[in-house]
Amino acid sequence: MEALVMLAGLAWDPEIRGILTVVTGFVVLMGSIWLIVATNSGIRLATLMSAAALMGWMVILGSAWWMYGSGWKGDAPSWKTIDINVGDLGASGLMEARLLPNSDEMPTAYELVVASGDPTAISEFNTLPTAGENPDLSVDELTALQADRQLRNEIITRSELAAVARNVTDDAGLRELGPWRLLATTEAGDAQAQAAADVLAHPDLGFVSSADYKLLDAYTMGGKPALQDDPNRWDRIRHWITNSARITHPTRYTVVQLQGVLDQEVAPGEAPPRPVVDPEEPVVSVVMVRDLGWVRLRPALVTIGSLLVFLALCYWLHVRDRELMERRREFESSKA
């Protein structure tokens, strides 16, 4: 009985309806035009004219796809992992990655905030809630809130600090770490997502889920020149012209770092605690290269191929018209 129930749940649906929909639409739209032309010009000429019109329309459609990167697209740009380094970046397989200092060789983000004196950074990462701001809290609740805020201040990453107070990280020299520069969390979204997926795909690293590690910092180098800070209109125009005129694309690398966290018990019904990195765990650096993809390759091939077929059909029609005119002249001369 169970076998019959299982067999009853199986279905064979090869999407015949979708195929028939496309075929019917093509026959009705193209076939109706071909039929009208064929009744006036004959089957051969109607076929040539309809095919030439279709290819001309495909040239226009393909040009729009090619221009805007839409339609039948290829692979989009993405990050490709080329190395996962555990511990010392000096042993990385990428020579450029060896130029990036290890995480423990640079000051922490909290140390940068304390030493900077920047009001924005201090108000965001070096202040604690007071009793005046929270009059409804008891002393114990206020103490717990202050401890949680202090922990949050101390575990911020350099990329998180750069997203709030870029000038603090720039003054610390993190914008020019040799060829590398620090990325803010707002700039490293897709790179961090790809790094997290690749790390979880390697069980030998010991990470089972995203709760087992904390994303630290992201660094990048190469690529097209970026727009300078506080650009004026002419800077934007010059940047757009120079980047648009650049034929080659310089290789761009990005390093995303993460580290295992301490195991913390979660009380039932309460929010999980803030992830705190385990100082005994090594820093894992995911080295990636930017793959520019080929979004516009298929539209370009459609446009160029349709254009060649269109020109060939137009030439064929031209040759046919010349032969027809030649025969007409021969007929008229024979009558004379």
C-alpha positions as semicolon CSV with decimal commas, in nm:
position;residue;x (nm);y (nm);z (nm)
1;M;0,000;0,000;0,000
2;E;0,283;0,239;0,084
3;A;0,444;0,167;-0,253
4;L;0,120;0,257;-0,432
5;V;0,096;0,585;-0,240
6;M;0,454;0,670;-0,334
7;L;0,393;0,588;-0,701
8;A;0,077;0,799;-0,698
9;G;0,281;1,097;-0,585
10;L;0,518;1,074;-0,879
11;A;0,446;1,290;-1,183
12;W;0,597;1,323;-1,529
13;D;0,585;1,685;-1,639
14;P;0,846;1,769;-1,905
15;E;0,703;2,122;-1,947
16;I;0,545;2,050;-2,283
17;R;0,321;2,351;-2,230
18;G;0,620;2,586;-2,223
19;I;0,759;2,444;-2,545
20;L;0,421;2,462;-2,715
21;T;0,373;2,821;-2,597
22;V;0,699;2,934;-2,758
23;V;0,633;2,739;-3,078
24;T;0,276;2,867;-3,103
25;G;0,381;3,227;-3,045
26;F;0,653;3,200;-3,308
27;V;0,418;3,041;-3,562
28;V;0,138;3,290;-3,500
29;L;0,350;3,607;-3,496
30;M;0,608;3,515;-3,758
31;G;0,379;3,288;-3,955
32;S;0,104;3,545;-3,993
33;I;0,347;3,803;-4,133
34;W;0,505;3,544;-4,361
35;L;0,161;3,435;-4,484
36;I;0,058;3,790;-4,572
37;V;0,384;3,856;-4,757
38;A;0,370;3,515;-4,928
39;T;0,026;3,583;-5,073
40;N;0,163;3,894;-5,243
41;S;0,524;3,804;-5,324
42;G;0,550;3,429;-5,336
43;I;0,692;3,176;-5,094
44;R;1,063;3,222;-5,169
45;L;1,064;3,601;-5,161
46;A;0,840;3,604;-4,853
47;T;1,079;3,370;-4,673
48;L;1,379;3,589;-4,756
49;M;1,204;3,910;-4,656
50;S;1,062;3,768;-4,333
51;A;1,396;3,617;-4,233
52;A;1,576;3,945;-4,308
53;A;1,320;4,138;-4,103
54;L;1,359;3,893;-3,814
55;M;1,738;3,923;-3,821
56;G;1,715;4,302;-3,836
57;W;1,488;4,301;-3,533
58;M;1,731;4,066;-3,356
59;V;2,013;4,313;-3,425
60;I;1,815;4,590;-3,255
61;L;1,718;4,367;-2,963
62;G;2,071;4,231;-2,924
63;S;2,213;4,584;-2,930
64;A;1,986;4,681;-2,641
65;W;2,091;4,367;-2,451
66;W;2,456;4,442;-2,525
67;M;2,429;4,806;-2,419
68;Y;2,243;4,752;-2,092
69;G;2,372;4,407;-1,997
70;S;2,025;4,253;-1,993
71;G;1,837;3,982;-2,177
72;W;2,032;3,662;-2,243
73;K;2,319;3,742;-2,007
74;G;2,636;3,555;-1,925
75;D;2,800;3,506;-1,586
76;A;2,795;3,812;-1,361
77;P;3,112;3,943;-1,193
78;S;3,200;3,748;-0,880
79;W;3,478;3,671;-0,636
80;K;3,679;3,352;-0,683
81;T;3,873;3,208;-0,391
82;I;4,231;3,124;-0,483
83;D;4,378;3,061;-0,138
84;I;4,262;3,003;0,220
85;N;4,544;3,085;0,457
86;V;4,539;2,979;0,822
87;G;4,763;3,175;1,054
88;D;5,060;3,351;0,896
89;L;4,991;3,541;0,574
90;G;5,360;3,516;0,495
91;A;5,293;3,158;0,388
92;S;5,013;3,250;0,148
93;G;5,020;3,109;-0,201
94;L;4,967;3,457;-0,346
95;M;5,281;3,669;-0,340
96;E;5,084;3,992;-0,305
97;A;4,905;3,858;0,004
98;R;5,239;3,814;0,179
99;L;5,277;4,193;0,176
100;L;4,974;4,234;0,402
101;P;5,061;4,247;0,775
102;N;4,907;3,987;1,003
103;S;4,613;4,096;1,214
104;D;4,807;4,078;1,542
105;E;5,076;4,309;1,402
106;M;4,834;4,602;1,376
107;P;4,659;4,797;1,653
108;T;4,304;4,693;1,732
109;A;4,012;4,910;1,631
110;Y;3,937;4,996;1,994
111;E;4,294;5,112;2,048
112;L;4,263;5,334;1,742
113;V;3,941;5,485;1,876
114;V;4,091;5,561;2,217
115;A;4,407;5,715;2,069
116;S;4,232;5,911;1,795
117;G;4,029;6,159;1,997
118;D;3,783;6,171;1,707
119;P;3,440;6,274;1,842
120;T;3,247;6,057;1,597
121;A;3,447;5,745;1,673
122;I;3,443;5,807;2,048
123;S;3,069;5,870;2,062
124;E;3,007;5,550;1,869
125;F;3,265;5,312;2,015
126;N;3,393;5,459;2,342
127;T;3,091;5,572;2,538
128;L;2,871;5,391;2,789
129;P;2,503;5,442;2,868
130;T;2,439;5,649;3,178
131;A;2,167;5,648;3,441
132;G;2,037;5,978;3,308
133;E;1,981;5,824;2,965
134;N;1,812;5,517;3,115
135;P;1,618;5,630;3,424
136;D;1,391;5,324;3,418
137;L;1,675;5,074;3,463
138;S;1,788;4,940;3,796
139;V;2,150;4,950;3,903
140;D;2,206;4,586;3,807
141;E;2,037;4,631;3,470
142;L;2,238;4,944;3,398
143;T;2,559;4,766;3,495
144;A;2,477;4,476;3,263
145;L;2,395;4,718;2,982
146;Q;2,722;4,904;3,032
147;A;2,918;4,578;3,035
148;D;2,753;4,471;2,709
149;R;2,826;4,808;2,548
150;Q;3,189;4,798;2,663
151;L;3,226;4,449;2,519
152;R;3,078;4,570;2,194
153;N;3,325;4,861;2,188
154;E;3,625;4,637;2,250
155;I;3,544;4,376;1,986
156;I;3,476;4,610;1,694
157;T;3,678;4,542;1,383
158;R;3,884;4,783;1,179
159;S;3,642;4,751;0,888
160;E;3,351;4,842;1,117
161;L;3,545;5,143;1,241
162;A;3,623;5,249;0,884
163;A;3,251;5,245;0,804
164;V;3,185;5,500;1,081
165;A;3,505;5,707;1,100
166;R;3,719;5,654;0,792
167;N;3,957;5,930;0,890
168;V;4,064;5,735;1,201
169;T;4,174;5,430;1,005
170;D;4,331;5,648;0,735
171;D;4,536;5,838;0,993
172;A;4,656;5,504;1,128
173;G;4,795;5,416;0,784
174;L;4,541;5,144;0,707
175;R;4,456;5,302;0,374
176;E;4,806;5,231;0,242
177;L;4,935;4,901;0,375
178;G;5,178;4,864;0,090
179;P;4,957;4,789;-0,211
180;W;4,665;4,698;0,016
181;R;4,398;4,919;0,168
182;L;4,137;4,854;0,434
183;L;3,778;4,808;0,320
184;A;3,485;4,927;0,527
185;T;3,209;4,678;0,596
186;T;2,988;4,874;0,359
187;E;3,237;4,810;0,077
188;A;3,306;4,440;0,137
189;G;2,957;4,296;0,139
190;D;2,973;4,055;-0,156
191;A;3,334;3,961;-0,084
192;Q;3,252;3,873;0,277
193;A;2,951;3,670;0,168
194;Q;3,161;3,470;-0,078
195;A;3,435;3,417;0,180
196;A;3,183;3,291;0,435
197;A;3,038;3,046;0,183
198;D;3,381;2,914;0,085
199;V;3,490;2,871;0,446
200;L;3,181;2,669;0,530
201;A;3,244;2,457;0,221
202;H;3,574;2,337;0,376
203;P;3,485;2,130;0,685
204;D;3,854;2,076;0,764
205;L;3,864;2,437;0,890
206;G;3,635;2,338;1,176
207;F;3,347;2,578;1,100
208;V;3,004;2,421;1,086
209;S;2,791;2,735;1,075
210;S;2,829;3,112;1,068
211;A;2,798;3,114;1,448
212;D;3,138;2,944;1,478
213;Y;3,341;3,242;1,356
214;K;3,344;3,621;1,344
215;L;3,423;3,821;1,034
216;L;3,713;4,055;1,103
217;D;3,853;4,283;0,835
218;A;3,870;4,299;0,457
219;Y;4,150;4,441;0,243
220;T;4,176;4,498;-0,130
221;M;4,434;4,590;-0,391
222;G;4,442;4,647;-0,765
223;G;4,144;4,710;-0,986
224;K;4,057;5,033;-1,158
225;P;4,151;5,359;-0,982
226;A;3,891;5,463;-0,726
227;L;3,736;5,807;-0,701
228;Q;3,919;6,026;-0,450
229;D;3,757;6,155;-0,133
230;D;3,533;6,463;-0,161
231;P;3,548;6,480;-0,542
232;N;3,418;6,776;-0,733
233;R;3,233;6,760;-1,063
234;W;3,548;6,768;-1,276
235;D;3,703;6,489;-1,070
236;R;3,397;6,275;-1,137
237;I;3,401;6,355;-1,509
238;R;3,773;6,284;-1,541
239;H;3,739;5,961;-1,342
240;W;3,450;5,845;-1,563
241;I;3,637;5,925;-1,885
242;T;3,965;5,761;-1,783
243;N;3,801;5,446;-1,650
244;S;3,574;5,417;-1,954
245;A;3,869;5,457;-2,191
246;R;4,075;5,194;-2,008
247;I;4,084;4,884;-2,228
248;T;4,240;4,641;-1,984
249;H;4,112;4,568;-1,635
250;P;4,384;4,550;-1,369
251;T;4,358;4,238;-1,155
252;R;4,189;4,302;-0,823
253;Y;4,248;4,095;-0,511
254;T;4,063;4,097;-0,180
255;V;4,150;3,933;0,151
256;V;3,871;3,866;0,400
257;Q;3,979;3,761;0,748
258;L;3,779;3,573;1,010
259;Q;3,849;3,396;1,337
260;G;3,685;3,133;1,553
261;V;3,480;3,248;1,850
262;L;3,449;3,132;2,209
263;D;3,175;2,886;2,297
264;Q;2,911;3,067;2,500
265;E;2,599;2,919;2,652
266;V;2,272;3,068;2,540
267;A;2,005;3,090;2,808
268;P;1,661;2,972;2,696
269;G;1,445;3,257;2,575
270;E;1,730;3,509;2,562
271;A;1,915;3,663;2,272
272;P;2,247;3,500;2,185
273;P;2,551;3,676;2,333
274;R;2,787;3,883;2,124
275;P;3,045;3,669;1,944
276;V;3,389;3,706;2,099
277;V;3,691;3,582;1,908
278;D;3,899;3,311;2,066
279;P;4,257;3,442;2,092
280;E;4,384;3,085;2,075
281;E;4,229;3,032;1,732
282;P;4,429;3,134;1,421
283;V;4,308;3,403;1,186
284;V;4,177;3,255;0,862
285;S;4,244;3,473;0,556
286;V;4,040;3,404;0,243
287;V;4,228;3,537;-0,060
288;M;4,006;3,606;-0,361
289;V;4,042;3,747;-0,710
290;R;3,775;3,941;-0,894
291;D;3,629;3,752;-1,189
292;L;3,479;4,012;-1,423
293;G;3,250;3,754;-1,580
294;W;3,108;3,782;-1,931
295;V;2,767;3,941;-1,890
296;R;2,766;4,103;-2,234
297;L;2,931;3,824;-2,433
298;R;2,609;3,645;-2,528
299;P;2,428;3,965;-2,630
300;A;2,733;4,062;-2,834
301;L;2,736;3,727;-3,014
302;V;2,361;3,751;-3,079
303;T;2,400;4,102;-3,219
304;I;2,700;4,024;-3,439
305;G;2,560;3,691;-3,560
306;S;2,221;3,842;-3,640
307;L;2,390;4,131;-3,821
308;L;2,593;3,894;-4,039
309;V;2,285;3,690;-4,128
310;F;2,089;4,010;-4,192
311;L;2,357;4,142;-4,429
312;A;2,376;3,807;-4,607
313;L;1,998;3,798;-4,657
314;C;1,996;4,160;-4,777
315;Y;2,272;4,080;-5,025
316;W;2,077;3,776;-5,141
317;L;1,770;3,995;-5,196
318;H;1,987;4,246;-5,382
319;V;2,126;3,976;-5,611
320;R;1,774;3,849;-5,674
321;D;1,655;4,200;-5,765
322;R;1,947;4,247;-6,004
323;E;1,872;3,919;-6,178
324;L;1,506;4,014;-6,203
325;M;1,591;4,355;-6,350
326;E;1,833;4,195;-6,595
327;R;1,571;3,950;-6,716
328;R;1,319;4,232;-6,748
329;R;1,560;4,429;-6,967
330;E;1,623;4,121;-7,180
331;F;1,251;4,069;-7,220
332;E;1,189;4,431;-7,316
333;S;1,480;4,430;-7,565
334;S;1,352;4,109;-7,725
335;K;1,009;4,266;-7,775
336;A;1,163;4,567;-7,941
